[in-house]
Coordinates of C-alpha atoms in Angstrom, one line a residue:
Chain A
M1 CA 51.3 -39.4 -129.4
S2 CA 48.6 -37.8 -131.5
A3 CA 46.1 -40.0 -133.3
F4 CA 46.6 -37.8 -136.4
E5 CA 50.4 -37.7 -136.3
P6 CA 51.8 -36.7 -139.6
E7 CA 53.8 -39.3 -141.5
L8 CA 57.0 -38.8 -143.5
D9 CA 57.0 -40.2 -147.0
T10 CA 60.1 -41.8 -148.5
N11 CA 61.2 -38.7 -150.4
T12 CA 60.9 -36.5 -147.3
R13 CA 62.9 -39.1 -145.3
A14 CA 65.6 -39.3 -147.9
E15 CA 65.8 -35.5 -148.1
L16 CA 66.0 -35.1 -144.4
V17 CA 68.8 -37.7 -144.2
K18 CA 70.7 -36.0 -147.0
Q19 CA 70.3 -32.6 -145.4
E20 CA 71.4 -33.7 -142.0
S21 CA 74.3 -35.7 -143.4
F22 CA 75.9 -33.1 -145.7
S23 CA 75.1 -29.8 -143.9
G24 CA 74.1 -31.3 -140.6
R25 CA 75.7 -33.6 -138.0
L26 CA 74.7 -37.2 -138.8
P27 CA 77.8 -39.4 -138.8
L28 CA 78.6 -39.9 -142.5
R29 CA 78.7 -43.5 -143.8
I30 CA 81.6 -44.3 -146.1
G31 CA 79.4 -44.4 -149.2
E32 CA 78.2 -40.9 -148.5
R33 CA 81.6 -39.3 -148.3
E34 CA 82.3 -37.0 -151.2
Y35 CA 86.1 -36.7 -151.2
K36 CA 88.4 -39.4 -152.6
T37 CA 92.1 -38.6 -153.2
V38 CA 91.6 -36.0 -156.0
G39 CA 88.6 -34.5 -154.3
A40 CA 90.3 -34.2 -150.9
H41 CA 93.4 -32.5 -152.5
A42 CA 91.2 -30.1 -154.6
T43 CA 89.1 -29.1 -151.6
C44 CA 92.1 -28.6 -149.3
F45 CA 93.8 -26.6 -152.0
A46 CA 90.7 -24.4 -152.4
Y47 CA 90.6 -23.8 -148.7
A48 CA 94.4 -23.0 -148.6
V49 CA 94.6 -20.7 -151.5
A50 CA 92.4 -17.9 -150.3
T51 CA 92.6 -14.3 -149.6
W52 CA 93.3 -14.7 -145.9
C53 CA 96.8 -15.8 -146.9
F54 CA 97.4 -12.3 -148.3
L55 CA 96.5 -10.8 -144.9
T56 CA 98.9 -13.1 -143.1
G57 CA 101.8 -12.4 -145.5
G58 CA 101.1 -8.6 -145.3
F59 CA 101.2 -8.7 -141.5
T60 CA 104.4 -10.7 -141.4
A61 CA 106.1 -8.2 -143.7
E62 CA 105.8 -5.6 -140.9
L63 CA 108.3 -7.5 -138.8
V64 CA 110.8 -9.5 -140.9
G65 CA 112.4 -9.7 -144.3
A66 CA 111.9 -12.2 -147.0
V67 CA 114.1 -15.2 -145.8
E68 CA 113.1 -15.1 -142.2
G69 CA 109.5 -14.4 -143.1
M70 CA 109.4 -17.4 -145.5
V71 CA 110.7 -19.7 -142.8
C72 CA 108.2 -18.4 -140.2
L73 CA 105.3 -18.7 -142.6
I74 CA 106.0 -22.0 -144.3
A75 CA 107.5 -23.9 -141.3
G76 CA 105.3 -22.2 -138.7
N77 CA 102.1 -22.8 -140.7
L78 CA 103.0 -26.5 -141.4
L79 CA 103.9 -27.1 -137.8
G80 CA 100.7 -25.5 -136.4
C81 CA 98.7 -27.3 -139.0
F82 CA 100.3 -30.7 -138.0
L83 CA 99.4 -30.2 -134.3
V84 CA 95.7 -29.5 -135.1
T85 CA 95.3 -31.9 -137.9
M86 CA 96.4 -35.2 -136.5
P87 CA 93.7 -35.8 -133.9
L88 CA 91.0 -33.9 -135.7
S89 CA 91.5 -35.5 -139.1
L90 CA 91.9 -39.1 -137.8
G91 CA 88.9 -38.7 -135.4
C92 CA 86.4 -36.9 -137.5
Q93 CA 87.3 -39.2 -140.5
R94 CA 86.9 -42.4 -138.5
Y95 CA 83.5 -41.5 -137.1
G96 CA 82.2 -39.2 -139.8
I97 CA 81.5 -36.4 -137.4
E98 CA 82.4 -32.7 -137.4
Q99 CA 84.8 -31.0 -135.1
I100 CA 82.5 -29.6 -132.3
D101 CA 81.0 -33.1 -131.8
F102 CA 84.6 -34.5 -131.8
C103 CA 85.4 -32.1 -128.9
K104 CA 82.7 -33.6 -126.6
P105 CA 84.7 -36.5 -125.3
A106 CA 87.4 -34.1 -124.0
F107 CA 85.3 -31.1 -123.1
G108 CA 81.8 -32.6 -122.2
Q109 CA 78.5 -31.8 -123.8
R110 CA 78.4 -28.3 -122.5
G111 CA 82.1 -27.7 -122.5
A112 CA 82.2 -28.3 -126.2
K113 CA 80.0 -25.1 -126.5
V114 CA 83.0 -23.2 -125.1
V115 CA 85.0 -24.4 -128.0
L116 CA 82.1 -23.4 -130.3
I117 CA 82.5 -19.8 -129.0
F118 CA 86.2 -19.8 -129.9
Y119 CA 85.3 -21.2 -133.3
V120 CA 82.7 -18.6 -134.0
I121 CA 85.0 -15.7 -132.8
N122 CA 87.7 -17.1 -135.2
M123 CA 85.4 -17.3 -138.2
I124 CA 83.8 -13.9 -137.6
G125 CA 87.1 -12.2 -137.0
W126 CA 88.5 -13.5 -140.3
S127 CA 85.3 -12.5 -142.0
G128 CA 85.5 -8.9 -140.7
L129 CA 89.2 -8.6 -141.8
I130 CA 88.5 -9.9 -145.2
L131 CA 85.5 -7.6 -145.6
V132 CA 87.8 -4.6 -144.8
M133 CA 90.1 -5.9 -147.5
F134 CA 87.1 -5.9 -149.9
G135 CA 86.4 -2.3 -148.9
N136 CA 90.1 -1.3 -149.4
G137 CA 89.9 -3.0 -152.8
I138 CA 87.0 -0.8 -153.9
R139 CA 88.8 2.3 -152.6
N140 CA 92.0 1.3 -154.5
I141 CA 90.2 0.5 -157.7
L142 CA 88.6 4.0 -157.6
H143 CA 92.1 5.5 -156.8
A144 CA 93.6 3.7 -159.8
L145 CA 90.8 5.0 -162.1
G146 CA 91.5 8.6 -161.0
Y147 CA 88.8 9.1 -158.3
S148 CA 89.5 10.2 -154.8
P149 CA 86.7 9.1 -152.5
G150 CA 86.9 9.8 -148.8
G151 CA 87.7 7.3 -146.1
W152 CA 84.0 6.5 -145.8
I153 CA 84.2 4.4 -149.0
V154 CA 85.9 1.5 -147.1
G155 CA 83.1 1.3 -144.5
A156 CA 80.5 1.5 -147.3
G157 CA 82.4 -1.3 -149.1
V158 CA 82.3 -3.5 -145.9
A159 CA 78.5 -2.9 -145.8
L160 CA 78.1 -3.8 -149.4
G161 CA 80.3 -6.9 -148.9
I162 CA 78.1 -8.0 -146.0
W163 CA 74.9 -7.6 -148.1
I164 CA 76.3 -9.6 -151.0
T165 CA 77.6 -12.3 -148.6
Y166 CA 74.2 -12.5 -147.0
L167 CA 72.6 -13.0 -150.5
I168 CA 75.1 -15.7 -151.4
V169 CA 74.9 -17.6 -148.2
T170 CA 71.1 -17.6 -147.9
R171 CA 70.7 -18.7 -151.5
G172 CA 72.4 -22.0 -150.6
V173 CA 75.6 -24.0 -150.8
H174 CA 75.3 -24.6 -154.6
L175 CA 75.8 -20.9 -155.4
L176 CA 78.8 -20.9 -153.0
N177 CA 80.3 -24.0 -154.8
L178 CA 79.7 -22.4 -158.2
S179 CA 81.5 -19.2 -157.3
N180 CA 84.3 -21.2 -155.6
A181 CA 84.7 -23.2 -158.8
F182 CA 85.9 -20.0 -160.6
I183 CA 87.5 -18.2 -157.7
T184 CA 90.0 -20.9 -156.6
P185 CA 91.6 -21.5 -159.9
G186 CA 91.6 -17.7 -160.4
I187 CA 93.4 -17.1 -157.1
G188 CA 95.9 -19.9 -158.0
I189 CA 96.6 -18.1 -161.4
L190 CA 96.9 -14.7 -159.7
V191 CA 99.4 -16.0 -157.1
A192 CA 101.5 -17.7 -159.9
F193 CA 101.3 -14.4 -161.8
M194 CA 102.5 -12.4 -158.8
F195 CA 105.3 -14.9 -158.2
Y196 CA 106.4 -14.6 -161.9
V197 CA 106.3 -10.8 -161.9
L198 CA 108.1 -10.5 -158.6
F199 CA 111.0 -12.6 -159.8
T200 CA 111.2 -11.3 -163.4
E201 CA 110.6 -7.6 -162.7
Y202 CA 112.2 -7.2 -159.3
G203 CA 114.4 -10.4 -158.8
W204 CA 115.5 -12.3 -155.7
E205 CA 118.1 -9.7 -154.7
A206 CA 115.5 -6.9 -154.5
I207 CA 113.1 -9.1 -152.6
S208 CA 115.6 -10.5 -150.1
N209 CA 117.1 -7.0 -149.5
A210 CA 113.7 -5.3 -149.0
K211 CA 113.4 -4.0 -145.4
P212 CA 110.5 -5.0 -143.2
L213 CA 107.8 -2.3 -143.0
N214 CA 107.6 -1.6 -139.3
P215 CA 110.0 -3.8 -137.3
G216 CA 110.7 -3.6 -133.6
P217 CA 114.2 -2.9 -132.2
S218 CA 115.1 -6.5 -131.6
P219 CA 115.5 -8.8 -134.7
T220 CA 115.1 -11.9 -132.4
I221 CA 111.8 -10.6 -131.0
N222 CA 110.6 -9.7 -134.6
Y223 CA 111.4 -13.3 -135.7
I224 CA 109.6 -14.8 -132.7
I225 CA 106.5 -12.7 -133.3
A226 CA 106.5 -13.5 -137.0
L227 CA 106.8 -17.2 -136.0
E228 CA 103.8 -16.7 -133.8
L229 CA 101.8 -15.4 -136.9
G230 CA 102.9 -18.5 -138.9
I231 CA 102.0 -21.0 -136.2
A232 CA 98.7 -19.2 -135.4
N233 CA 97.9 -19.3 -139.1
G234 CA 98.3 -23.1 -139.0
Y235 CA 96.1 -23.3 -135.9
S236 CA 93.5 -21.2 -137.6
W237 CA 92.7 -24.2 -139.9
W238 CA 91.1 -25.9 -136.9
G239 CA 87.7 -24.6 -138.1
G240 CA 87.9 -26.3 -141.5
I241 CA 89.7 -29.5 -140.8
G242 CA 86.9 -31.5 -139.3
F243 CA 84.5 -30.6 -142.1
I244 CA 86.9 -31.9 -144.7
A245 CA 88.0 -35.0 -142.8
R246 CA 84.5 -36.3 -142.1
N247 CA 83.9 -36.2 -145.9
T248 CA 87.0 -38.2 -146.9
N249 CA 86.9 -41.9 -147.7
S250 CA 90.2 -43.0 -146.2
R251 CA 92.5 -42.1 -143.3
R252 CA 95.4 -41.1 -145.6
N253 CA 93.1 -38.9 -147.6
A254 CA 92.0 -37.2 -144.4
V255 CA 95.6 -36.4 -143.3
Y256 CA 98.0 -35.9 -146.2
P257 CA 96.0 -33.4 -148.3
Q258 CA 95.4 -31.2 -145.2
L259 CA 99.2 -31.2 -144.3
L260 CA 100.2 -30.6 -148.0
H261 CA 97.7 -27.8 -148.7
L262 CA 96.5 -26.2 -145.5
G263 CA 100.1 -26.6 -144.2
L264 CA 102.5 -26.3 -147.1
S265 CA 100.6 -24.6 -150.0
A266 CA 99.0 -22.0 -147.7
G267 CA 102.5 -21.2 -146.3
V268 CA 103.8 -20.8 -149.9
V269 CA 100.9 -18.4 -150.8
C270 CA 101.5 -16.4 -147.6
T271 CA 105.1 -16.2 -148.6
V272 CA 104.2 -14.8 -152.1
A273 CA 102.1 -12.2 -150.3
L274 CA 105.0 -11.5 -147.9
F275 CA 107.3 -10.8 -150.9
S276 CA 104.7 -8.5 -152.5
A277 CA 104.3 -6.6 -149.3
L278 CA 108.1 -6.1 -148.9
V279 CA 108.6 -5.0 -152.5
V280 CA 105.6 -2.6 -152.6
Q281 CA 106.2 -1.6 -148.9
S282 CA 102.6 -1.9 -147.9
D283 CA 100.8 -4.5 -145.7
D284 CA 97.5 -3.9 -147.5
P285 CA 97.1 -6.6 -150.2
T286 CA 94.9 -4.3 -152.3
E287 CA 97.8 -1.9 -152.7
W288 CA 100.1 -4.5 -154.3
M289 CA 98.2 -5.3 -157.5
V290 CA 98.6 -2.0 -159.5
P291 CA 102.4 -1.6 -158.8
I292 CA 103.1 -5.3 -159.6
G293 CA 100.8 -5.8 -162.5
G294 CA 100.4 -2.3 -164.0
L295 CA 97.2 -0.3 -164.3
V296 CA 95.0 -2.5 -166.4
V297 CA 96.1 -5.9 -165.1
G298 CA 96.3 -4.4 -161.6
V299 CA 92.7 -3.1 -161.6
L300 CA 91.4 -6.4 -163.0
A301 CA 93.4 -8.3 -160.4
L302 CA 92.0 -6.0 -157.7
A303 CA 88.4 -6.5 -158.9
F304 CA 89.1 -10.3 -158.8
V305 CA 90.5 -10.2 -155.3
A306 CA 87.5 -8.2 -154.2
L307 CA 85.3 -10.9 -155.6
A308 CA 87.4 -13.6 -153.9
N309 CA 87.1 -11.8 -150.6
I310 CA 83.3 -12.1 -150.9
T311 CA 83.4 -15.9 -151.5
S312 CA 86.0 -16.3 -148.6
T313 CA 83.6 -14.5 -146.3
A314 CA 80.7 -16.5 -147.5
V315 CA 82.5 -19.8 -146.8
S316 CA 83.4 -18.5 -143.4
L317 CA 79.9 -17.3 -142.5
F318 CA 78.3 -20.5 -144.0
A319 CA 80.5 -22.6 -141.7
T320 CA 79.7 -20.4 -138.7
G321 CA 76.0 -20.8 -139.4
L322 CA 76.3 -24.6 -139.5
A323 CA 78.3 -24.5 -136.2
L324 CA 75.6 -22.4 -134.5
R325 CA 73.1 -25.2 -135.1
H326 CA 74.7 -26.9 -132.1
I327 CA 72.9 -24.4 -129.9
P328 CA 69.5 -25.9 -129.1
A329 CA 67.7 -22.6 -129.3
L330 CA 69.0 -22.0 -132.8
R331 CA 68.2 -25.4 -134.2
V332 CA 64.7 -24.4 -134.9
K333 CA 65.5 -20.9 -136.4
T334 CA 65.5 -20.4 -140.1
W335 CA 68.7 -20.3 -142.0
R336 CA 68.2 -16.6 -142.8
T337 CA 67.9 -15.8 -139.1
I338 CA 71.1 -17.7 -138.3
I339 CA 73.0 -15.9 -141.0
L340 CA 71.7 -12.6 -139.8
L341 CA 73.0 -13.5 -136.3
T342 CA 76.5 -14.2 -137.7
I343 CA 76.5 -10.9 -139.6
V344 CA 75.7 -8.7 -136.5
P345 CA 79.2 -9.1 -135.0
C346 CA 80.7 -8.0 -138.4
L347 CA 78.9 -4.7 -138.2
P348 CA 81.7 -2.9 -136.2
F349 CA 83.9 -3.4 -139.3
V350 CA 81.5 -1.0 -141.2
F351 CA 82.1 1.8 -138.7
W352 CA 85.7 1.3 -137.7
P353 CA 87.4 -0.5 -140.6
A354 CA 90.9 0.9 -140.4
Q355 CA 91.1 0.6 -136.6
L356 CA 90.0 -3.0 -136.5
Y357 CA 92.2 -3.9 -139.6
D358 CA 95.2 -2.5 -137.7
L359 CA 94.5 -5.0 -134.9
G360 CA 94.5 -7.8 -137.5
D361 CA 98.0 -9.1 -136.6
A362 CA 97.1 -9.2 -132.9
Y363 CA 93.9 -11.0 -133.7
L364 CA 95.8 -13.5 -135.9
A365 CA 98.2 -14.2 -133.0
Y366 CA 95.3 -14.5 -130.6
N367 CA 94.2 -17.5 -132.7
G368 CA 97.2 -19.2 -131.2
T369 CA 95.7 -18.5 -127.7
M370 CA 92.3 -19.8 -128.7
H371 CA 93.2 -22.9 -130.6
G372 CA 96.6 -23.9 -129.2
P373 CA 95.2 -25.3 -125.9
I374 CA 92.3 -27.0 -127.6
A375 CA 94.6 -28.6 -130.1
G376 CA 96.9 -29.8 -127.3
I377 CA 94.0 -31.3 -125.3
L378 CA 92.5 -33.1 -128.3
F379 CA 95.9 -34.4 -129.2
V380 CA 96.4 -36.1 -125.8
D381 CA 92.7 -37.0 -125.3
F382 CA 92.2 -38.8 -128.7
L383 CA 95.6 -40.2 -129.5
F384 CA 96.9 -41.2 -126.0
L385 CA 94.1 -41.4 -123.5
R386 CA 91.3 -42.8 -125.7
K387 CA 93.6 -44.7 -128.1
Q388 CA 91.5 -43.3 -131.0
R389 CA 88.2 -44.9 -129.7
L390 CA 85.1 -42.8 -129.0
S391 CA 81.5 -43.5 -128.0
L392 CA 79.1 -42.1 -130.6
W393 CA 76.2 -42.9 -128.2
S394 CA 77.7 -40.5 -125.6
I395 CA 78.5 -37.8 -128.2
F396 CA 74.9 -37.7 -129.5
D397 CA 73.0 -38.1 -126.2
D398 CA 72.6 -35.2 -123.7
D399 CA 71.4 -37.6 -121.0
A400 CA 73.3 -37.1 -117.7
G401 CA 74.0 -40.9 -117.5
R402 CA 76.2 -40.9 -120.5
E403 CA 80.0 -41.0 -120.4
Y404 CA 80.7 -37.5 -121.9
H405 CA 78.2 -35.7 -119.7
Y406 CA 80.8 -35.5 -116.8
E407 CA 79.9 -32.9 -114.2
K408 CA 76.9 -30.8 -115.3
G409 CA 78.1 -31.2 -118.9
F410 CA 81.7 -30.0 -118.3
N411 CA 84.9 -32.0 -118.2
W412 CA 86.7 -29.7 -115.8
P413 CA 90.3 -30.9 -116.5
S414 CA 90.0 -29.7 -120.0
I415 CA 88.4 -26.3 -119.1
V416 CA 91.2 -25.8 -116.4
S417 CA 93.8 -26.7 -119.0
V418 CA 92.4 -24.3 -121.6
V419 CA 92.6 -21.5 -119.1
A420 CA 96.2 -22.5 -118.1
G421 CA 97.1 -22.6 -121.8
Q422 CA 95.8 -19.1 -122.5
A423 CA 97.5 -17.7 -119.4
S424 CA 100.8 -19.3 -120.5
Y425 CA 100.4 -17.7 -123.9
F426 CA 99.8 -14.2 -122.5
F427 CA 102.7 -14.7 -120.0
L428 CA 105.0 -15.4 -122.8
Y429 CA 103.6 -13.0 -125.4
N430 CA 101.0 -10.3 -125.3
P431 CA 99.6 -9.8 -128.9
I432 CA 98.0 -6.5 -128.1
T433 CA 101.1 -4.8 -126.7
N434 CA 103.6 -7.0 -128.6
Q435 CA 105.5 -7.5 -125.3
T436 CA 107.4 -10.8 -125.0
H437 CA 109.0 -12.7 -122.0
D438 CA 112.6 -13.8 -122.3
L439 CA 111.5 -17.4 -122.3
T440 CA 110.0 -17.0 -125.7
R441 CA 113.5 -17.2 -127.2
F442 CA 113.4 -20.9 -126.2
L443 CA 109.7 -21.7 -126.2
P444 CA 107.3 -19.9 -128.7
A445 CA 104.1 -18.8 -126.9
S446 CA 101.8 -20.8 -129.3
I447 CA 103.8 -24.0 -128.7
A448 CA 103.7 -23.4 -124.9
A449 CA 99.9 -22.8 -125.3
F450 CA 99.7 -26.3 -127.0
A451 CA 102.2 -28.3 -124.8
L452 CA 101.3 -27.0 -121.3
P453 CA 97.5 -27.7 -121.5
A454 CA 98.3 -31.1 -123.1
A455 CA 100.5 -32.1 -120.3
L456 CA 98.2 -30.7 -117.6
Y457 CA 95.2 -32.3 -119.1
W458 CA 96.9 -35.7 -119.2
I459 CA 97.9 -35.4 -115.5
L460 CA 94.4 -34.2 -114.4
M461 CA 92.7 -37.0 -116.3
R462 CA 95.0 -39.6 -114.8
I463 CA 94.3 -38.3 -111.3
A464 CA 90.5 -38.3 -112.0
A465 CA 90.7 -41.9 -113.3
L466 CA 92.7 -43.0 -110.2
R467 CA 90.2 -41.3 -107.8
E468 CA 87.3 -42.9 -109.6
R469 CA 88.9 -46.3 -109.4
R470 CA 89.7 -45.9 -105.7
A471 CA 86.2 -44.7 -104.9
A472 CA 84.7 -47.6 -106.8
L473 CA 86.9 -50.1 -105.0
E474 CA 85.9 -48.6 -101.7
T475 CA 82.2 -49.0 -102.5
G476 CA 82.8 -52.6 -103.7
I477 CA 82.1 -52.3 -107.4
A478 CA 83.6 -55.1 -109.4
A479 CA 86.7 -54.5 -111.4
A480 CA 84.9 -55.2 -114.7
D481 CA 82.4 -52.5 -113.9
I482 CA 85.1 -50.1 -113.0
Q483 CA 86.7 -50.7 -116.4
A484 CA 83.3 -50.2 -118.2
G485 CA 82.5 -47.2 -116.0
P486 CA 79.2 -46.4 -114.3
Q487 CA 77.7 -44.8 -117.4
R488 CA 74.9 -45.9 -119.6
T489 CA 76.1 -47.4 -123.0
G490 CA 74.2 -48.4 -126.2
R491 CA 70.6 -47.8 -127.2
P492 CA 68.4 -45.9 -126.8
L493 CA 69.4 -42.2 -127.1
L494 CA 67.3 -40.7 -124.3
R495 CA 68.0 -37.0 -125.2
P496 CA 69.4 -37.1 -128.8
N497 CA 71.1 -33.8 -129.5
I498 CA 70.7 -33.9 -133.3
Chain B
M1 CA 40.1 -27.6 -126.2
A2 CA 43.8 -27.2 -126.8
Q3 CA 44.8 -26.7 -130.4
T4 CA 47.7 -28.8 -131.9
N5 CA 50.1 -27.0 -134.1
P6 CA 50.6 -29.2 -137.2
Y7 CA 54.1 -27.6 -137.9
K8 CA 55.3 -28.4 -134.4
E9 CA 54.0 -32.0 -134.8
L10 CA 55.7 -32.4 -138.1
E11 CA 58.9 -31.1 -136.6
E12 CA 58.6 -33.5 -133.7
V13 CA 58.1 -36.5 -136.2
E14 CA 61.1 -35.4 -138.2
R15 CA 63.2 -35.2 -135.0
R16 CA 62.1 -38.7 -134.0
F17 CA 63.0 -40.0 -137.4
L18 CA 66.4 -38.4 -137.3
A19 CA 67.1 -39.8 -133.9
E20 CA 66.2 -43.3 -135.2
E21 CA 68.4 -42.8 -138.2
L22 CA 71.2 -41.7 -135.9
E23 CA 70.8 -44.8 -133.7
R24 CA 71.0 -47.0 -136.8
R25 CA 74.2 -45.3 -138.0
I26 CA 75.9 -45.5 -134.6
E27 CA 75.1 -49.2 -134.5
E28 CA 76.7 -49.6 -137.9
F29 CA 79.8 -47.9 -136.8
E30 CA 79.9 -50.1 -133.7
R31 CA 79.6 -53.2 -135.9
G32 CA 82.9 -52.1 -137.5
A33 CA 81.6 -50.1 -140.5
D34 CA 84.8 -48.1 -140.2
A35 CA 86.9 -51.1 -141.3
G36 CA 86.8 -50.0 -144.9
L37 CA 88.3 -46.6 -144.1
G38 CA 91.9 -47.6 -144.8
R39 CA 94.9 -47.7 -142.6
F40 CA 97.2 -45.1 -141.1
T41 CA 100.3 -47.1 -140.3
P42 CA 103.3 -46.3 -138.1
L43 CA 105.2 -45.5 -141.3
D44 CA 102.5 -42.8 -142.1
W45 CA 103.1 -41.4 -138.6
I46 CA 106.9 -41.3 -139.1
V47 CA 106.5 -39.5 -142.5
C48 CA 104.1 -36.9 -141.0
V49 CA 106.1 -36.3 -137.8
I50 CA 109.3 -35.8 -139.8
G51 CA 107.8 -33.9 -142.7
A52 CA 105.4 -31.7 -140.8
F53 CA 107.0 -31.4 -137.4
L54 CA 110.7 -32.1 -137.1
L55 CA 111.9 -30.5 -140.4
P56 CA 109.8 -27.3 -139.8
A57 CA 111.1 -27.2 -136.2
L58 CA 114.7 -27.6 -137.4
A59 CA 114.2 -24.9 -140.1
I60 CA 112.8 -22.5 -137.5
I61 CA 115.8 -23.1 -135.2
W62 CA 118.4 -23.0 -138.1
W63 CA 117.2 -19.6 -139.4
A64 CA 116.6 -18.0 -136.0
P65 CA 118.7 -14.8 -135.7

C-alpha cells in the first residue's frame, strides 16, 4: 500500500454508495428501495405501456383476427410473464440484486455472462426495431403534410434517433426520468383515445370481421404462431423485471404489479394495437394514426409516438449500458464509451431499416428461444432446488473456492439445458421460415423451451449432487461437511466482482 | 523510479471501499435484514398460479381453432 494513499471523504463515500446502489450492483437495503405499492405499480405501468406493444400488436395482425389475436396477446403475454416473473421477482427482491447477479447460482460466475449476451441481444434488437418505427414516423408525418421523401428518409430517421438517444442517455438518468414522466401518461391517453375511436368510429363488428393481413394457409398454425408472439412478448420482460423487483419494499409489491402491468396491461395495449392494425390493414404503427385520428390529430399523435420511441430506446440502451458493467474490461470505461458500444450494433438499422423491420416478428419469437430456457432453469433452481436461499458471498466473489464458481466459472447442467431448450424450440417452430412441427398443436414451442430445460436441469443437478455426495463419502468426508459443501463461505471477499 | 498514477490509486481505494461496503451489506442480509420484506404466502401463490397461469392456459385452449 502506498504511503500517500488517497483517502475518501464522507461525501465521496456517500456518493459512491449511492451510485453503486441505484445504478450499480450493491445489494439494496430495505430503506434504500424506491418503490412502495404505488411506485411499483406506476413503474411497471410505465414499462408496460410503451411503443414496443404497438410492434407486437402489428406483427400479430399479420396472422390472426381480433378475437384470436386478443387471446394470444393477453393470455400469452400474461402466461410468459408469470413464468419469468416468479423466480426473478422473489429472488431479486429478497436480496436486493439485479437479474444477471441472480443468474450466477444457476449458471456460474462466467455462465451468467452467457445470459448477459442474450440480454444485450434482446435490448439492442428491440432498440433497433423501435428506431425504425421512429424513422417510419418521420416519413409518415412528411407524407401527411404532402411531401414525398424517398426511402432514404427512414434510415436517416434511424440515424437521427440514435443521435438523440445518445444525447439523452449520456446526459443521465434524471433526463430520462423527466421525459418518461410526460411520455407514459401521454401513451396511456393515446391508447385510450385509439380504443375510443376504434369502437365509436368502426365498432366491434368491423374490428372482429377484419381479416388478418398476411395469414398462412392453416388457421391452427396461424394461431400457434400468434401465441408464440404473445408468450415471447411476456418472456421479453425478463430484462426489466429484476431491476424493478430489487427496488421494491415487499414481496407482494415485487410480484403483483409485474403480473398486472407487464402481464395484463401490456397485453391489453398490444390488443389495441392489433385492432388498429386490422382496421387500417397495416402492421406499421406509424400508418395507423392519420386514418384513425384524422390529419391534425393523426400528425400530432405520430409526432408524439416518434418522441415516445426515442424514450423507449433510451430506456433500453440505458439498461444495456448498466448490464455491460458486468464485464470487467468495461467497468473502468466511461459511460459515454459504453453507450457508444451499445449503439454500434444498432447501426445496421440505419442502412437496412425495411429489411430488418420485416424480420421483427421472427426476432420477437426468437426471444422465446433466448429467454424460455433461462426462465425454466431459474424457476427450478431458485424455487425448488435452493428453496429461495442464495449465498451473496458466492455471488459477489469470483474466487474459485466459492460455491457458484463451479467448473471454470460455468455450471454445465444449466448451459447444456439452455442448448437443449433452444434446440427444442427450433425443432417445434422455426421463426425464420415459420415452419412448425405437428407437435406444436399440443405443446407451443416457447412452453417446450421453458419446460424441457427446467426438467433437464433438475435431473442433471440431482445427478451432480448424488455424485458429489458419493465421492465425498468415498474419501471419508463427514456428513456435515458434505451438507455444507467443500466451498469457502463468509468473509472475506477475495476477488470481489463489484 | 516508477511513477504512481494518482487516478489509478484513487480508483483502487474506491474499489476497496466498495468491497468493504459490500461485505457489510452481505452480513446484514445474513443476519436476517430481509425479515422486514413482507410475506408471500401459499395463498398468494394460489392467486398467481390461477390468475396468471391456469386461466390464461384455459383461455388459450378454449379459443384454439
